[in-house]
XYZ file of C-alpha atoms in Angstrom:
441
model
C 0.000 0.000 0.000
C 2.849 2.381 0.887
C 4.399 1.699 -2.520
C 1.078 2.515 -4.239
C 0.711 5.761 -2.307
C 4.296 6.765 -3.143
C 3.691 6.008 -6.811
C 0.494 8.074 -6.780
C 2.269 11.040 -5.171
C 5.078 10.809 -7.686
C 2.601 10.865 -10.542
C 0.837 13.890 -9.073
C 4.124 15.768 -8.746
C 5.032 14.884 -12.319
C 1.679 16.097 -13.637
C 2.045 19.293 -11.680
C 5.258 20.040 -13.530
C 3.565 19.770 -16.946
C 2.241 22.943 -18.622
C -1.449 23.560 -18.128
C -3.382 23.264 -21.440
C -6.436 25.503 -21.608
C -9.333 24.876 -23.971
C -9.531 27.411 -26.790
C -11.652 30.350 -25.679
C -15.120 30.533 -27.161
C -15.713 33.829 -28.935
C -18.931 35.391 -30.178
C -18.723 37.927 -33.000
C -21.614 40.194 -33.899
C -21.992 40.757 -37.645
C -24.424 43.366 -39.005
C -26.073 43.400 -42.404
C -29.264 44.162 -44.341
C -31.213 42.223 -46.978
C -34.356 40.232 -47.596
C -35.102 36.724 -46.346
C -33.064 35.054 -49.086
C -30.019 37.205 -48.383
C -30.254 36.495 -44.671
C -30.177 32.764 -45.369
C -27.125 33.247 -47.584
C -25.229 34.961 -44.789
C -26.263 32.352 -42.256
C -24.955 29.699 -44.652
C -21.561 31.442 -44.795
C -21.490 31.737 -40.992
C -22.163 27.985 -40.687
C -19.297 27.188 -43.045
C -16.987 29.467 -41.066
C -18.010 27.861 -37.754
C -17.089 24.429 -39.125
C -13.525 25.669 -39.632
C -13.475 27.732 -36.420
C -15.604 25.834 -33.871
C -14.640 28.217 -31.066
C -16.087 31.231 -32.924
C -19.827 31.728 -33.256
C -21.412 34.568 -35.198
C -24.408 36.489 -33.960
C -26.259 37.893 -36.961
C -27.587 41.428 -36.456
C -30.090 42.177 -39.225
C -30.908 45.853 -39.850
C -33.224 47.010 -42.689
C -31.315 48.873 -45.409
C -33.296 52.095 -44.966
C -32.435 52.158 -41.253
C -28.885 50.865 -41.511
C -26.799 54.013 -41.158
C -29.114 55.537 -38.548
C -28.901 52.376 -36.451
C -25.119 52.177 -36.722
C -24.750 55.839 -35.758
C -26.909 55.244 -32.693
C -24.881 52.178 -31.720
C -21.618 54.053 -32.215
C -22.812 56.855 -29.951
C -23.847 54.398 -27.232
C -20.731 52.222 -27.458
C -22.648 49.133 -28.571
C -21.203 48.660 -32.054
C -21.054 45.165 -33.572
C -17.651 43.644 -34.188
C -17.957 43.799 -37.942
C -20.359 43.766 -40.853
C -21.146 44.634 -44.426
C -20.934 48.350 -45.120
C -23.065 50.377 -47.511
C -20.850 51.461 -50.388
C -21.915 55.093 -50.289
C -20.936 55.460 -46.618
C -17.610 53.613 -46.587
C -15.353 56.639 -47.083
C -17.161 58.883 -44.611
C -16.860 56.258 -41.879
C -13.205 55.699 -42.702
C -12.582 59.434 -42.329
C -13.956 59.176 -38.798
C -11.703 56.273 -37.830
C -14.495 53.730 -37.535
C -12.624 50.764 -39.038
C -9.812 48.594 -37.750
C -6.717 48.608 -39.960
C -6.811 45.473 -42.128
C -4.290 46.601 -44.737
C -1.908 43.838 -43.648
C -4.356 41.192 -44.928
C -4.295 42.703 -48.414
C -0.586 43.550 -48.487
C 0.461 40.071 -47.307
C -1.712 38.267 -49.841
C -3.834 36.625 -47.141
C -6.675 38.269 -49.046
C -6.262 37.703 -52.781
C -6.120 40.675 -55.190
C -9.450 42.066 -56.370
C -10.283 43.704 -59.675
C -8.690 47.162 -59.619
C -12.142 48.753 -59.725
C -13.128 47.013 -56.476
C -10.876 49.137 -54.251
C -11.836 52.334 -52.436
C -9.835 55.538 -52.414
C -7.273 55.786 -49.643
C -8.045 57.956 -46.639
C -5.028 59.832 -45.245
C -2.853 57.764 -47.635
C -3.928 54.572 -45.872
C -5.839 51.557 -47.145
C -9.600 51.954 -46.749
C -11.451 48.909 -48.070
C -12.198 46.658 -51.031
C -15.410 44.960 -52.083
C -15.682 41.306 -51.136
C -18.341 40.742 -53.820
C -18.973 42.572 -57.057
C -21.810 43.936 -59.150
C -21.997 45.445 -62.604
C -24.715 46.780 -64.900
C -26.247 44.311 -67.351
C -28.549 44.746 -70.347
C -31.155 42.124 -69.444
C -33.545 41.135 -72.224
C -36.318 38.721 -73.130
C -34.725 36.546 -75.830
C -38.005 35.227 -77.205
C -39.589 38.660 -77.545
C -36.490 40.221 -79.101
C -36.038 37.395 -81.616
C -39.723 37.500 -82.545
C -39.281 41.171 -83.423
C -36.135 40.666 -85.464
C -33.680 42.073 -82.936
C -30.429 40.345 -81.957
C -29.029 41.856 -78.777
C -25.194 41.996 -78.709
C -23.645 39.818 -76.006
C -19.964 40.588 -76.612
C -18.166 43.921 -76.266
C -16.823 43.775 -79.823
C -20.412 43.596 -81.102
C -21.911 46.256 -78.830
C -24.468 48.605 -80.380
C -23.528 52.190 -81.078
C -26.102 54.569 -79.661
C -27.799 55.032 -83.039
C -27.969 51.265 -83.580
C -29.428 50.903 -80.121
C -32.162 53.469 -80.814
C -33.058 51.705 -84.082
C -33.389 48.396 -82.222
C -35.527 50.048 -79.544
C -37.953 51.338 -82.157
C -38.419 47.787 -83.465
C -39.095 46.464 -79.971
C -41.571 49.140 -78.868
C -45.268 48.611 -79.602
C -48.427 50.483 -78.743
C -51.692 48.731 -77.910
C -52.452 48.448 -81.638
C -49.111 46.829 -82.442
C -47.646 49.930 -84.085
C -44.029 51.058 -83.645
C -42.722 54.594 -83.032
C -42.556 56.471 -86.337
C -45.374 54.476 -87.880
C -48.547 56.327 -88.856
C -51.084 56.004 -86.095
C -48.566 55.148 -83.341
C -50.050 56.157 -79.982
C -47.349 57.227 -77.497
C -49.967 57.574 -74.762
C -50.908 53.903 -74.942
C -47.734 51.865 -75.210
C -48.048 48.145 -74.604
C -44.356 47.163 -74.578
C -41.400 49.500 -74.089
C -38.056 48.505 -75.550
C -35.869 49.641 -72.661
C -36.161 50.673 -69.018
C -33.717 52.075 -66.466
C -30.938 53.200 -68.807
C -28.018 54.597 -66.784
C -27.188 58.099 -68.053
C -23.936 58.329 -66.103
C -22.562 55.184 -67.767
C -23.627 56.458 -71.186
C -21.916 59.770 -70.430
C -18.729 57.871 -69.553
C -18.928 56.103 -72.916
C -19.105 59.553 -74.516
C -15.974 60.866 -72.772
C -17.904 62.540 -69.962
C -19.604 61.380 -66.784
C -21.165 62.996 -63.756
C -17.776 63.134 -62.022
C -14.179 62.485 -63.053
C -12.786 58.959 -62.488
C -10.930 60.076 -59.347
C -13.966 61.969 -58.017
C -12.058 65.256 -57.808
C -13.830 67.120 -60.613
C -17.469 67.650 -61.558
C -18.015 66.620 -65.154
C -21.783 67.061 -65.319
C -21.399 70.340 -67.191
C -19.154 68.841 -69.879
C -20.764 68.882 -73.349
C -20.203 65.113 -73.600
C -22.195 64.531 -70.416
C -25.010 66.879 -71.388
C -25.284 65.163 -74.785
C -25.587 61.716 -73.232
C -28.100 62.818 -70.579
C -30.260 64.395 -73.265
C -30.013 61.262 -75.407
C -31.276 59.108 -72.526
C -34.157 61.554 -71.951
C -34.976 61.428 -75.663
C -35.548 57.680 -75.356
C -38.537 58.602 -73.213
C -39.834 61.809 -74.720
C -38.807 61.852 -78.392
C -38.668 58.198 -79.444
C -41.101 56.902 -76.794
C -39.155 53.653 -76.455
C -38.559 53.973 -72.691
C -40.972 54.766 -69.856
C -40.733 58.035 -67.990
C -40.217 57.698 -64.225
C -43.992 57.929 -63.771
C -44.687 55.200 -66.316
C -41.902 53.039 -64.911
C -43.489 53.164 -61.465
C -46.808 52.145 -62.989
C -45.192 49.162 -64.741
C -43.646 47.923 -61.497
C -41.688 44.704 -61.528
C -38.907 45.867 -59.216
C -35.721 43.947 -59.984
C -37.436 41.757 -62.585
C -39.482 44.073 -64.867
C -39.244 41.640 -67.806
C -41.799 39.477 -66.030
C -44.421 42.219 -66.368
C -44.457 41.720 -70.133
C -44.250 45.489 -70.532
C -40.495 45.782 -71.057
C -38.275 44.023 -73.614
C -34.916 45.070 -72.108
C -33.739 46.805 -68.961
C -30.461 47.882 -67.436
C -30.031 46.521 -63.926
C -27.411 45.362 -61.496
C -26.230 41.805 -61.964
C -28.003 41.059 -58.691
C -31.271 40.912 -60.666
C -30.193 37.368 -61.568
C -31.344 36.274 -58.104
C -34.893 37.419 -58.824
C -34.890 35.965 -62.346
C -33.387 32.623 -61.266
C -36.658 30.787 -60.542
C -38.191 31.968 -63.824
C -35.125 30.794 -65.736
C -35.189 27.374 -64.100
C -38.940 26.940 -64.650
C -38.661 27.922 -68.307
C -41.005 30.892 -67.882
C -38.308 33.287 -69.105
C -35.636 32.873 -71.759
C -33.333 35.478 -70.238
C -30.512 37.098 -72.160
C -27.666 39.154 -70.714
C -26.330 41.678 -73.208
C -23.660 44.360 -73.235
C -24.496 48.043 -72.956
C -24.625 50.339 -75.989
C -22.124 53.169 -76.258
C -21.343 56.537 -77.838
C -17.576 56.649 -78.412
C -16.344 53.540 -76.614
C -17.919 50.817 -74.446
C -18.155 51.668 -70.759
C -19.568 50.165 -67.604
C -18.985 50.379 -63.882
C -18.544 47.868 -61.104
C -19.372 48.253 -57.460
C -20.088 46.090 -54.454
C -19.803 46.102 -50.698
C -16.910 45.627 -48.303
C -16.856 43.646 -45.107
C -15.274 45.796 -42.413
C -14.023 45.233 -38.884
C -15.061 48.087 -36.646
C -12.306 49.685 -34.585
C -14.316 49.187 -31.392
C -14.364 45.389 -31.722
C -13.144 43.525 -28.639
C -12.160 40.566 -30.834
C -10.309 42.100 -33.799
C -8.178 39.052 -34.589
C -11.149 36.691 -34.695
C -13.070 39.257 -36.735
C -10.192 39.340 -39.211
C -10.484 35.569 -39.575
C -14.139 35.902 -40.556
C -13.234 38.773 -42.850
C -10.651 36.604 -44.640
C -13.284 33.891 -44.985
C -15.668 36.296 -46.735
C -12.949 37.553 -49.072
C -12.152 34.026 -50.236
C -14.728 33.875 -53.026
C -14.529 30.072 -53.067
C -16.357 30.134 -49.730
C -19.156 32.201 -51.284
C -19.513 30.220 -54.502
C -22.824 28.633 -53.564
C -24.254 32.086 -52.839
C -22.681 33.604 -55.959
C -24.348 30.923 -58.043
C -27.749 31.877 -56.657
C -27.394 35.087 -58.666
C -27.182 37.871 -56.093
C -23.422 38.337 -56.176
C -20.509 38.299 -58.566
C -16.969 37.537 -57.370
C -14.583 40.405 -56.707
C -11.352 38.368 -56.871
C -9.415 39.215 -60.021
C -8.710 35.542 -60.780
C -12.427 34.856 -61.179
C -12.419 37.148 -64.213
C -9.350 35.717 -65.930
C -8.836 32.066 -64.970
C -10.831 29.699 -67.190
C -11.706 27.183 -64.485
C -12.645 29.920 -62.027
C -14.921 31.507 -64.632
C -16.670 28.206 -65.275
C -17.266 27.730 -61.550
C -19.616 30.729 -61.358
C -20.937 30.974 -64.920
C -21.223 27.526 -66.519
C -21.913 25.752 -63.223
C -24.393 28.290 -61.863
C -27.367 26.873 -63.755
C -28.697 30.384 -64.422
C -25.903 32.206 -66.277
C -25.550 31.300 -69.941
C -22.702 31.636 -72.445
C -23.742 35.213 -73.174
C -22.763 36.120 -69.611
C -19.127 36.042 -70.691
C -19.830 39.392 -72.344
C -20.824 40.762 -68.947
C -17.437 39.596 -67.666
C -15.733 41.396 -70.562
C -17.481 44.621 -69.590
C -16.625 44.137 -65.917
C -12.965 43.765 -66.841
C -12.949 47.163 -68.555
C -15.293 48.852 -66.076
C -14.528 51.951 -64.063
C -14.725 52.336 -60.285
C -18.074 53.544 -58.974
C -17.982 57.208 -57.936
C -19.102 56.424 -54.385
C -15.820 54.529 -53.913
C -13.730 57.644 -54.593
C -15.961 60.540 -53.504
C -16.995 60.596 -49.864
C -20.025 62.900 -50.179
C -21.341 61.353 -53.386
C -24.745 60.539 -51.852
C -25.181 64.105 -50.612
C -24.444 65.388 -54.106
C -26.663 62.856 -55.872
C -29.549 63.803 -53.585
C -29.074 67.381 -54.762
C -28.995 66.719 -58.509
C -31.520 63.888 -58.842
C -34.526 66.119 -58.159
C -33.742 68.706 -60.843
C -32.875 65.965 -63.374
C -36.431 64.618 -63.088
C -37.454 67.607 -65.228
C -35.209 66.251 -67.994
C -36.574 62.709 -67.755
C -40.133 64.051 -67.870
C -39.366 66.184 -70.933
C -40.119 69.462 -69.184
C -36.664 71.018 -69.721
C -33.488 70.240 -71.655
C -30.466 68.605 -70.078
C -28.344 71.662 -70.855
C -30.782 74.032 -69.156
C -31.176 71.950 -66.002
C -27.527 70.956 -65.577
C -26.042 74.396 -66.212
C -28.663 76.541 -64.503
C -30.025 74.366 -61.714
C -27.669 71.485 -60.931
C -24.243 73.120 -61.082
C -25.121 76.116 -58.851
C -26.232 73.807 -56.027
C -23.646 71.025 -56.228
C -20.498 73.063 -56.976
C -20.242 74.772 -53.554
C -20.984 71.531 -51.691
C -18.421 69.682 -53.801
C -15.794 72.412 -53.310
C -16.361 72.517 -49.568
C -15.855 68.769 -49.297
C -12.556 68.756 -51.180
C -11.312 71.890 -49.388
C -11.540 69.863 -46.181
C -9.907 66.774 -47.699
C -6.776 68.077 -49.371
């Protein structure tokens, strides 16, 4: 018995000399976001995948409606109850960076832990420091009803090299537009007050201005270009679609048509320009065979143009778990982890390799089940696209809120683009623009 006791004591002493191994600490991260029910499920799916790789980290999902998002975050910031991280609205990224709201994650991008994005996916630097990059991408697409267009003798270009010039585009729109009696614009008896099918909805005047050598703002966001002749010409041309050629609905008519992100399903529109995210809403109709959806390239004036945008995932500087939050951030920026969600249609990748590597391209186009061969033209346009203005100009939303109201007069045919831009828009946005840059030199 004495020998057994001595052996037991010896073992206890030996164990006491060994280092104590603690179980990995369980961490809870709070992640904020907006979106509808489908989007919420997509994020929860990503969180589940992340938890499988990091069982000690759980993610609490804080859903905030888009319209309340910034107000809610401002309230939480003021009360010291900010989430650890989340998706940030593109138009507010720079303003929050200026106020020091984000943790510095530049090391993840500089080290290669986060793969390079398309150049157009990065935000302007604040105080010469890295700000953010989009973890997913979006671009504008010319969506169209293949069956309707083919029945009316119109072949929509799906490659950049075949893109319509503006005049070719207008000619095609005339063929696709019909009044209730089946007559086209220009035909005797055409009734512009009773149009059954419009050729095009939601044309983006800023993109068309870029294709004409203009644009609402310069590529770096440091000059207003709205008053350039090239911009005025393009804005007027877009308005003429509505009020001269009657091939596009005015804002009032567009609201009456409805259809949200899938206006083709109303049967009142043959083509529309929308964010690639519209694929999510068209997906079920594609799979059921109710819609033969085409994805074309945008028309142009002098050279093809398009823009890309997206959203970044950010770690807030107030997070008590910045290292764990960075792990989740890296997970989101690995587009392979998002592939199932990307193939639902809401997102495009933002990693540069997904726009150049053949196998990577197939993984989100050919294997998606909803994107056809013509989607490769969308990729071509994304590769040549410019950076969205809100990623380089911090008060872009303030400025757009100022000019959108006056521009309604152009879309409604009440005044010319030249009159409104020179006499109403420029006098109100120039001082606000100048004040912003005076404070950010």
